[in-house]
mmCIF file of C-alpha atoms in Angstrom:
data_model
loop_
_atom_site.group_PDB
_atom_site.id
_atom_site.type_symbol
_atom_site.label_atom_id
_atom_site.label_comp_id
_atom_site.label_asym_id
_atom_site.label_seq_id
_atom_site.Cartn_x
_atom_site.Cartn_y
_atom_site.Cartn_z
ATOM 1 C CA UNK G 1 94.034 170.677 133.135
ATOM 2 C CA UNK G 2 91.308 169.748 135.331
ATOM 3 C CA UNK G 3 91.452 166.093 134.655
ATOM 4 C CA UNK G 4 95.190 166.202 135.561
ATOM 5 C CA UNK G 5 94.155 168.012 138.641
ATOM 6 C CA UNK G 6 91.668 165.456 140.034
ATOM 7 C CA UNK G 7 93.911 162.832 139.156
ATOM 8 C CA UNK G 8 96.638 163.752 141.630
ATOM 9 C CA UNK G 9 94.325 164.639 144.502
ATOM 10 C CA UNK G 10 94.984 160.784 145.985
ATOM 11 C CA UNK G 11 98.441 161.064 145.990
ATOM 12 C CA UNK G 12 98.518 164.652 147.660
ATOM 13 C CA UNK G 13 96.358 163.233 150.515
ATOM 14 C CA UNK G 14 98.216 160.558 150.474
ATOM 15 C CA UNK G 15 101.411 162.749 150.683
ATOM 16 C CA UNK G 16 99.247 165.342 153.789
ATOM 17 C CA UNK G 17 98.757 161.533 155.669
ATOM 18 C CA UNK G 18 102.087 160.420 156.227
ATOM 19 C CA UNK G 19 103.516 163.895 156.796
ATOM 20 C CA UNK G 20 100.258 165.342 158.859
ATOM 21 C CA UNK G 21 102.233 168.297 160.434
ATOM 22 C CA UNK G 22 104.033 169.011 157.035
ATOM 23 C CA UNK G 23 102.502 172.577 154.884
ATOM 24 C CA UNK G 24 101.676 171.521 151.738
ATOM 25 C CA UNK G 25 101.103 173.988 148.701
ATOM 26 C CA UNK G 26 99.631 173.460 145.272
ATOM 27 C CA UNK G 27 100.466 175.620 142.103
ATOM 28 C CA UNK G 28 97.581 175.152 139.998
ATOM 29 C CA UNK G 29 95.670 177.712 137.499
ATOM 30 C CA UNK G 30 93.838 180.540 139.340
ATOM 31 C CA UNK G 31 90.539 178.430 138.491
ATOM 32 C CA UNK G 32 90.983 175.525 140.049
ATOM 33 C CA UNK G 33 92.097 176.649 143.509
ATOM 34 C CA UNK G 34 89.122 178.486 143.755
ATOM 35 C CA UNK G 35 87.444 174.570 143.094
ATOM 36 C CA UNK G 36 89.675 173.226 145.503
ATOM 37 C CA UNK G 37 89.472 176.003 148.212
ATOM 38 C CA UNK G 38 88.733 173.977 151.187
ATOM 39 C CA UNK G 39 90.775 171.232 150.116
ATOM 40 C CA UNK G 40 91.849 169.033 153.449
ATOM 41 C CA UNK G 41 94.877 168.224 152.100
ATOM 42 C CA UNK G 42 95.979 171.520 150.699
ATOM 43 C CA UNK G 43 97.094 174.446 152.737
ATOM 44 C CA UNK G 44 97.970 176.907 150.351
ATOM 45 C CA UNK G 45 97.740 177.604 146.222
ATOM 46 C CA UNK G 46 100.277 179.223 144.295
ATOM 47 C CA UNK G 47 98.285 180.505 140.539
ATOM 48 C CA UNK G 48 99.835 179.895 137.746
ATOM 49 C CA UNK G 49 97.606 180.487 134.740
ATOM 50 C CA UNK G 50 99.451 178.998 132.115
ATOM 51 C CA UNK G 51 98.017 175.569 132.409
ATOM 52 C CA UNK G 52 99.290 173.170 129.495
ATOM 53 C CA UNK G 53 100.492 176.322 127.258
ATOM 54 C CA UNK G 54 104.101 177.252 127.366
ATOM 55 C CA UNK G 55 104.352 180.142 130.306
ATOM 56 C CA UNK G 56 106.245 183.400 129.225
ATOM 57 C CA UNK G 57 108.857 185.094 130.611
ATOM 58 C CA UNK G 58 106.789 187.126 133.243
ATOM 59 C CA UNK G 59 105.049 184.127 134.914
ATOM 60 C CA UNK G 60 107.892 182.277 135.138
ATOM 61 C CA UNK G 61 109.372 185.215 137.292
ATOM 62 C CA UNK G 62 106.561 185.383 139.839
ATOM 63 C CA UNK G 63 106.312 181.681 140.111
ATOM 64 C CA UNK G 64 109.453 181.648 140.848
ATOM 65 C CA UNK G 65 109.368 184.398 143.437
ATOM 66 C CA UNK G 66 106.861 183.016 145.214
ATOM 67 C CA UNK G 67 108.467 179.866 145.377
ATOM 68 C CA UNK G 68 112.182 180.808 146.315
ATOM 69 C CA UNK G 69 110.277 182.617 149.307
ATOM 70 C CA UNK G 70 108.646 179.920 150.540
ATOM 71 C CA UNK G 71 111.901 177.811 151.625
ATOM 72 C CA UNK G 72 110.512 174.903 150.484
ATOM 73 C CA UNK G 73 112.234 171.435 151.392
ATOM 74 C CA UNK G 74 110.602 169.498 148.439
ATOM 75 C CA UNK G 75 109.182 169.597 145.167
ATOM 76 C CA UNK G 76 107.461 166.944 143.368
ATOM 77 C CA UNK G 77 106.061 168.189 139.876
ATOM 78 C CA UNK G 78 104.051 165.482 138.350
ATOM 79 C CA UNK G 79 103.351 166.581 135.155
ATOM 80 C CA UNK G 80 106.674 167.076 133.159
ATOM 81 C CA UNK G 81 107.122 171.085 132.454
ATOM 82 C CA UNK G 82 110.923 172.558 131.485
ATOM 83 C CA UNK G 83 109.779 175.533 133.692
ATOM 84 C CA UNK G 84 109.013 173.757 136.545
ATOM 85 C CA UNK G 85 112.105 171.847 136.535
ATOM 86 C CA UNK G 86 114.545 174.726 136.367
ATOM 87 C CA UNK G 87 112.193 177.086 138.504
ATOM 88 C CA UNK G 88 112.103 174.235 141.339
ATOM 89 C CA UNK G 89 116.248 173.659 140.647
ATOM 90 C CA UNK G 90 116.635 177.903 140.455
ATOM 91 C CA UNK G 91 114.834 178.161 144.346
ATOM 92 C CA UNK G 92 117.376 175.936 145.664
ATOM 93 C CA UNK G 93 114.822 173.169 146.555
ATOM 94 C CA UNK G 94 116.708 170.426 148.391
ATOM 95 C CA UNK G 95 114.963 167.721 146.744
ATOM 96 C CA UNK G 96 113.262 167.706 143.543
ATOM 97 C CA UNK G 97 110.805 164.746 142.731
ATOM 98 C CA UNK G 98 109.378 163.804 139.132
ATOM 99 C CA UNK G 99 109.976 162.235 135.586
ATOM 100 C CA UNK G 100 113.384 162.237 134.142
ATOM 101 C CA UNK G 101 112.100 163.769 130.870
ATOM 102 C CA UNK G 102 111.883 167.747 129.889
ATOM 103 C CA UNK G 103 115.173 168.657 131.621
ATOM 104 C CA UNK G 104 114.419 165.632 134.022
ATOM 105 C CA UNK G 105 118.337 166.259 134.729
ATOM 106 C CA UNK G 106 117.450 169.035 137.453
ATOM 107 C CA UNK G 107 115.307 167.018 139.498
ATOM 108 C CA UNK G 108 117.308 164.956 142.307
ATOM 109 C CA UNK G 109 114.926 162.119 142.489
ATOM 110 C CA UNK G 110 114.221 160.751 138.349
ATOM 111 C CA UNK G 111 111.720 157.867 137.998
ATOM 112 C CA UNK G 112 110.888 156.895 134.365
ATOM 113 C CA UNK G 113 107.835 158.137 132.635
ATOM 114 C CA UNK G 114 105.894 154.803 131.688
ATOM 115 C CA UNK G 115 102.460 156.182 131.508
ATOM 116 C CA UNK G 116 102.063 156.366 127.731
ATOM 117 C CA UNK G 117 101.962 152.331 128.104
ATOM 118 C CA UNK G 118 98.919 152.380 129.383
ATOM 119 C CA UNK G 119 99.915 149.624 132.034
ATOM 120 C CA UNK G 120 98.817 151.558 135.124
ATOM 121 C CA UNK G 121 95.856 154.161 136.081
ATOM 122 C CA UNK G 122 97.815 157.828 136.112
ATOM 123 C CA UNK G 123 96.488 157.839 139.725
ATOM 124 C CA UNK G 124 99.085 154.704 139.980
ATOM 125 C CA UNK G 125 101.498 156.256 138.205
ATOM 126 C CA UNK G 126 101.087 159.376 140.314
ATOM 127 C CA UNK G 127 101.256 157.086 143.537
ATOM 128 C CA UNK G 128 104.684 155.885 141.660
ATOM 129 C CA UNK G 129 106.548 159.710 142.439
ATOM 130 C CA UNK G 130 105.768 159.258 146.454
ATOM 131 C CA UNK G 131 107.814 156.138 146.293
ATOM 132 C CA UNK G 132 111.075 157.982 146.788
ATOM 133 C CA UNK G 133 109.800 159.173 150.236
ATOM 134 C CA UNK G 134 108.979 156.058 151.516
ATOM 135 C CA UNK G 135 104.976 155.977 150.954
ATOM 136 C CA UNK G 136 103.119 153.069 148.960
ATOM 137 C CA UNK G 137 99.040 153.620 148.772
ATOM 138 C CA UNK G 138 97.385 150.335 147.752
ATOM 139 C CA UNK G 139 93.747 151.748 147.865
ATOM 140 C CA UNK G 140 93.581 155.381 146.506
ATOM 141 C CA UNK G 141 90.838 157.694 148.099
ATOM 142 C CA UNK G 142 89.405 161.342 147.950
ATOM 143 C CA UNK G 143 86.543 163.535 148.558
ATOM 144 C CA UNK G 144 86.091 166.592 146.304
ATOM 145 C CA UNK G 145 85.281 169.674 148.691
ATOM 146 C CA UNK G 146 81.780 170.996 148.761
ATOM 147 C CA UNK G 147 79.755 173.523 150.801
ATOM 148 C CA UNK G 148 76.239 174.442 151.978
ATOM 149 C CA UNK G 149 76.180 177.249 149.364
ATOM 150 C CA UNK G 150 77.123 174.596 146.485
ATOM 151 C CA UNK G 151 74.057 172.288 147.942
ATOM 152 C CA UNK G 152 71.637 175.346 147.885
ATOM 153 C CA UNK G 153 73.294 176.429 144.213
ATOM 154 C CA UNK G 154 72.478 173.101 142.873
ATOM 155 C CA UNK G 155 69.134 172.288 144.612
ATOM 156 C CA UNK G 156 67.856 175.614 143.028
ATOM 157 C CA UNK G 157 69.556 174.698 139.517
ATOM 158 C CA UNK G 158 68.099 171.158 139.420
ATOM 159 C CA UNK G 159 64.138 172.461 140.396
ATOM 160 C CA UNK G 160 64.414 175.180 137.634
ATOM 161 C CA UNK G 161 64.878 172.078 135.066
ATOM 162 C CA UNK G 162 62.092 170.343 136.695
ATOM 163 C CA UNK G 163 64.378 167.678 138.008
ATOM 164 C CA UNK G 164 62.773 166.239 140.778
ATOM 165 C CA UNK G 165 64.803 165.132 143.638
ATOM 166 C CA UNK G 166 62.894 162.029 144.173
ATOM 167 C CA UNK G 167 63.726 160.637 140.545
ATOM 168 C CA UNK G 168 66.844 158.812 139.408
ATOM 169 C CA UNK G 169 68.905 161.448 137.722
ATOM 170 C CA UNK G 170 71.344 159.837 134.717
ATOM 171 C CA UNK G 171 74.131 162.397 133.410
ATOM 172 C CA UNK G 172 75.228 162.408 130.039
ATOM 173 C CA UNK G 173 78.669 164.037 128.389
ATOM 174 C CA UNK G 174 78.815 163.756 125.038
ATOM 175 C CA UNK G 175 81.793 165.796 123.942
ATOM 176 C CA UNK G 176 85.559 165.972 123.874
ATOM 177 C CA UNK G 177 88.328 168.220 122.834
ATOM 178 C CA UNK G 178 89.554 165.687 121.231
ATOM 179 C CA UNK G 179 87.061 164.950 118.252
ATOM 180 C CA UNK G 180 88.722 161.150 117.390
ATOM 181 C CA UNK G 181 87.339 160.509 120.849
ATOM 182 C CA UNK G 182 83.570 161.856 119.791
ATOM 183 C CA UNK G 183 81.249 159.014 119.586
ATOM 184 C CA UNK G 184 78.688 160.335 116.648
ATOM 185 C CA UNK G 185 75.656 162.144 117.201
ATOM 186 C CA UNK G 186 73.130 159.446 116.465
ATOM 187 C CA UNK G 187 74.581 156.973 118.552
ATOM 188 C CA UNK G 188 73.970 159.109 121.391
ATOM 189 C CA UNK G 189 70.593 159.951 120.377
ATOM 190 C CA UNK G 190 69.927 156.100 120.168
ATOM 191 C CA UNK G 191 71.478 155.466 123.784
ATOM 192 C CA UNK G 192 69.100 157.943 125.377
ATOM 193 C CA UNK G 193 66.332 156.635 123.925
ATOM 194 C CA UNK G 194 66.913 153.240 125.302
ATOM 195 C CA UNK G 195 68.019 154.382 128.963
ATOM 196 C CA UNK G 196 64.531 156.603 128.806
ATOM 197 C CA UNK G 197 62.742 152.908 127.184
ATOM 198 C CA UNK G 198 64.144 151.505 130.010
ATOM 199 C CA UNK G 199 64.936 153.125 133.015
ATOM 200 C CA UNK G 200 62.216 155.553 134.961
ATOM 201 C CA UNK G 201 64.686 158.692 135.276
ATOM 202 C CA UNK G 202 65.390 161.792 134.733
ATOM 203 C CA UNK G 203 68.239 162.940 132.186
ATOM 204 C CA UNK G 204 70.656 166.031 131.784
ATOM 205 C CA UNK G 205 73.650 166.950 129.202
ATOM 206 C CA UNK G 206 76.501 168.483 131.192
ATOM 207 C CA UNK G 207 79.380 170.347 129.940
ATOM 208 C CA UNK G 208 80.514 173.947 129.314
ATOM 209 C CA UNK G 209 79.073 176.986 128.325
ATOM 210 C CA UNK G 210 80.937 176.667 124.633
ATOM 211 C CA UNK G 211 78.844 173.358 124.084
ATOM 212 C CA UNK G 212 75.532 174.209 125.531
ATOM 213 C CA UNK G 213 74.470 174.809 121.470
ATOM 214 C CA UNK G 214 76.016 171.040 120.363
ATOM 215 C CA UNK G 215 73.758 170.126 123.493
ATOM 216 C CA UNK G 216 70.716 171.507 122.344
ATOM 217 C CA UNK G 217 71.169 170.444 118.866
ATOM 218 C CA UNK G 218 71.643 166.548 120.119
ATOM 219 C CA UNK G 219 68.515 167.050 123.000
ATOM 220 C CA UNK G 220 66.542 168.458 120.036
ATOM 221 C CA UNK G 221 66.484 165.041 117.500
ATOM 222 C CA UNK G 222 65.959 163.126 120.495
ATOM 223 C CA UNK G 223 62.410 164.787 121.033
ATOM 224 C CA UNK G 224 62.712 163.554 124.960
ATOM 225 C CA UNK G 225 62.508 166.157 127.471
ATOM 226 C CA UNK G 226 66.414 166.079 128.369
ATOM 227 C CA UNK G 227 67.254 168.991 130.513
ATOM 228 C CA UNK G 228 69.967 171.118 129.330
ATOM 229 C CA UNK G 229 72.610 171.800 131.823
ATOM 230 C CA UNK G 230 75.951 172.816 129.789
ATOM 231 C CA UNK G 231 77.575 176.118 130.958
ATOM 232 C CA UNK G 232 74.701 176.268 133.769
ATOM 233 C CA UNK G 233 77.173 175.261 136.012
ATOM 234 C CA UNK G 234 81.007 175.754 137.577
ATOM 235 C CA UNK G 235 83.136 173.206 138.746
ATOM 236 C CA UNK G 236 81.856 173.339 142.471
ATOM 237 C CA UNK G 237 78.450 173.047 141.875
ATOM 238 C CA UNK G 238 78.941 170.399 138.379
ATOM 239 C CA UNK G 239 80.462 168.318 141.171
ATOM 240 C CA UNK G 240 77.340 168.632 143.460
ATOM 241 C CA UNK G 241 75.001 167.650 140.379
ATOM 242 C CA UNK G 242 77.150 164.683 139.582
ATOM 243 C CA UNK G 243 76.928 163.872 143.630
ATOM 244 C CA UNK G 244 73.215 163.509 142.783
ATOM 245 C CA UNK G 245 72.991 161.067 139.720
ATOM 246 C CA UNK G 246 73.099 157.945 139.542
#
């Protein structure tokens, strides 16, 4: 969910560049338009929470509610949903951008869904649905927002682990939902220990709150002084910290 959010921020400014005066709106879980609040290229959110799960009946209804209010003049959905098709086709959107696939039939503008070749970056691919309005991007761009407050937050996080600021700080993320894409435990004990054998930096674990225990339990048979930072952190501030390492 978030990955697919981050990887159509390019095309949206993109999208808020050519058409400057143009009111753009995201719909996006409730979670990650608080991340993005602040977002240059974004001028309003519409919440949907049901991320990758099929939506019920109910959300459905509101999303379409708020959408059939807001007279939109185009839709481009670019990740494939059923819902979104027909709720986008239901509000009487003039023109409907995105992959012919998943009742691709209701969208007025169809391009074929070639990303499971592997040929392009999805940022590409993404660039690919703004090709029916006339806009190529040859050197993708964006800036995650960030505050004062998220500087402070993370300056106050980093000194409580003892991470000094003038020290190289190396991040490490050693998990996945997907556990075929887990590299094993002892191969990322053994790549610490050479980054600490050879580099003169500080290191940190990141990730949620649900693996801050897998965390510990990999920091703990490296016997280095690794800082723990899993579920320490939410997106705004995770994105400072990163801002920071090396």
């Amino acid at each position: 969910m978030l990955g697919d959010t981050l990887l159509n921020l390019p095309a949206l400014d993109a999208l808020k560049s050519a058409y400057p005066e143009n009111h753009i709106t995201f719909v996006c879980h409730p979670l990650l338009a608080e991340f993005l609040e602040g977002y240059p290229a974004i001028d309003r959110f519409l919440p949907f929470e049901a991320g990758r799960r099929k939506a019920g009946f109910s959300e459905c209804r509101t999303l379409f509610t708020q959408i059939k209010r807001g007279n939109f003049d185009l839709a481009i959905v670019s990740n494939s949903r059923k819902d979104f098709h027909l709720i986008t086709r239901l509000a009487n959107i003039p023109r409907r951008i995105g992959y012919g696939r998943k009742w691709g039939i209701l969208l007025t503008d169809r391009l074929d869904d070639k990303k499971f070749l592997g040929e392009k970056h999805e940022i590409e691919s993404n660039f690919e649905l703004l090709t029916p309005l006339g806009i190529r991007v040859s050197e993708p761009s964006f800036e995650l927002p960030s505050s004062i407050q998220d500087h402070h937050e993370t300056e106050r996080l980093l000194a409580g682990e003892r991470l000094s600021a003038g020290i190289p700080l190396i991040l490490l993320h050693p998990f996945s939902s997907d556990l075929r894409k887990c590299w094993a435990t002892e191969n990322f004990v053994s790549l610490i220990k050479k980054i600490k054998e050879n580099a003169k930096a500080n290191m940190a674990v990141i990730g949620s709150e649900e693996e801050r225990g897998h965390a510990g339990e990999l920091i703990a048979k490296t016997r280095l002084g690794i800082a723990n930072l899993s579920g320490k952190t939410n997106l705004r501030t995770l994105c400072s910290v990163i801002r920071k390492s090396v």
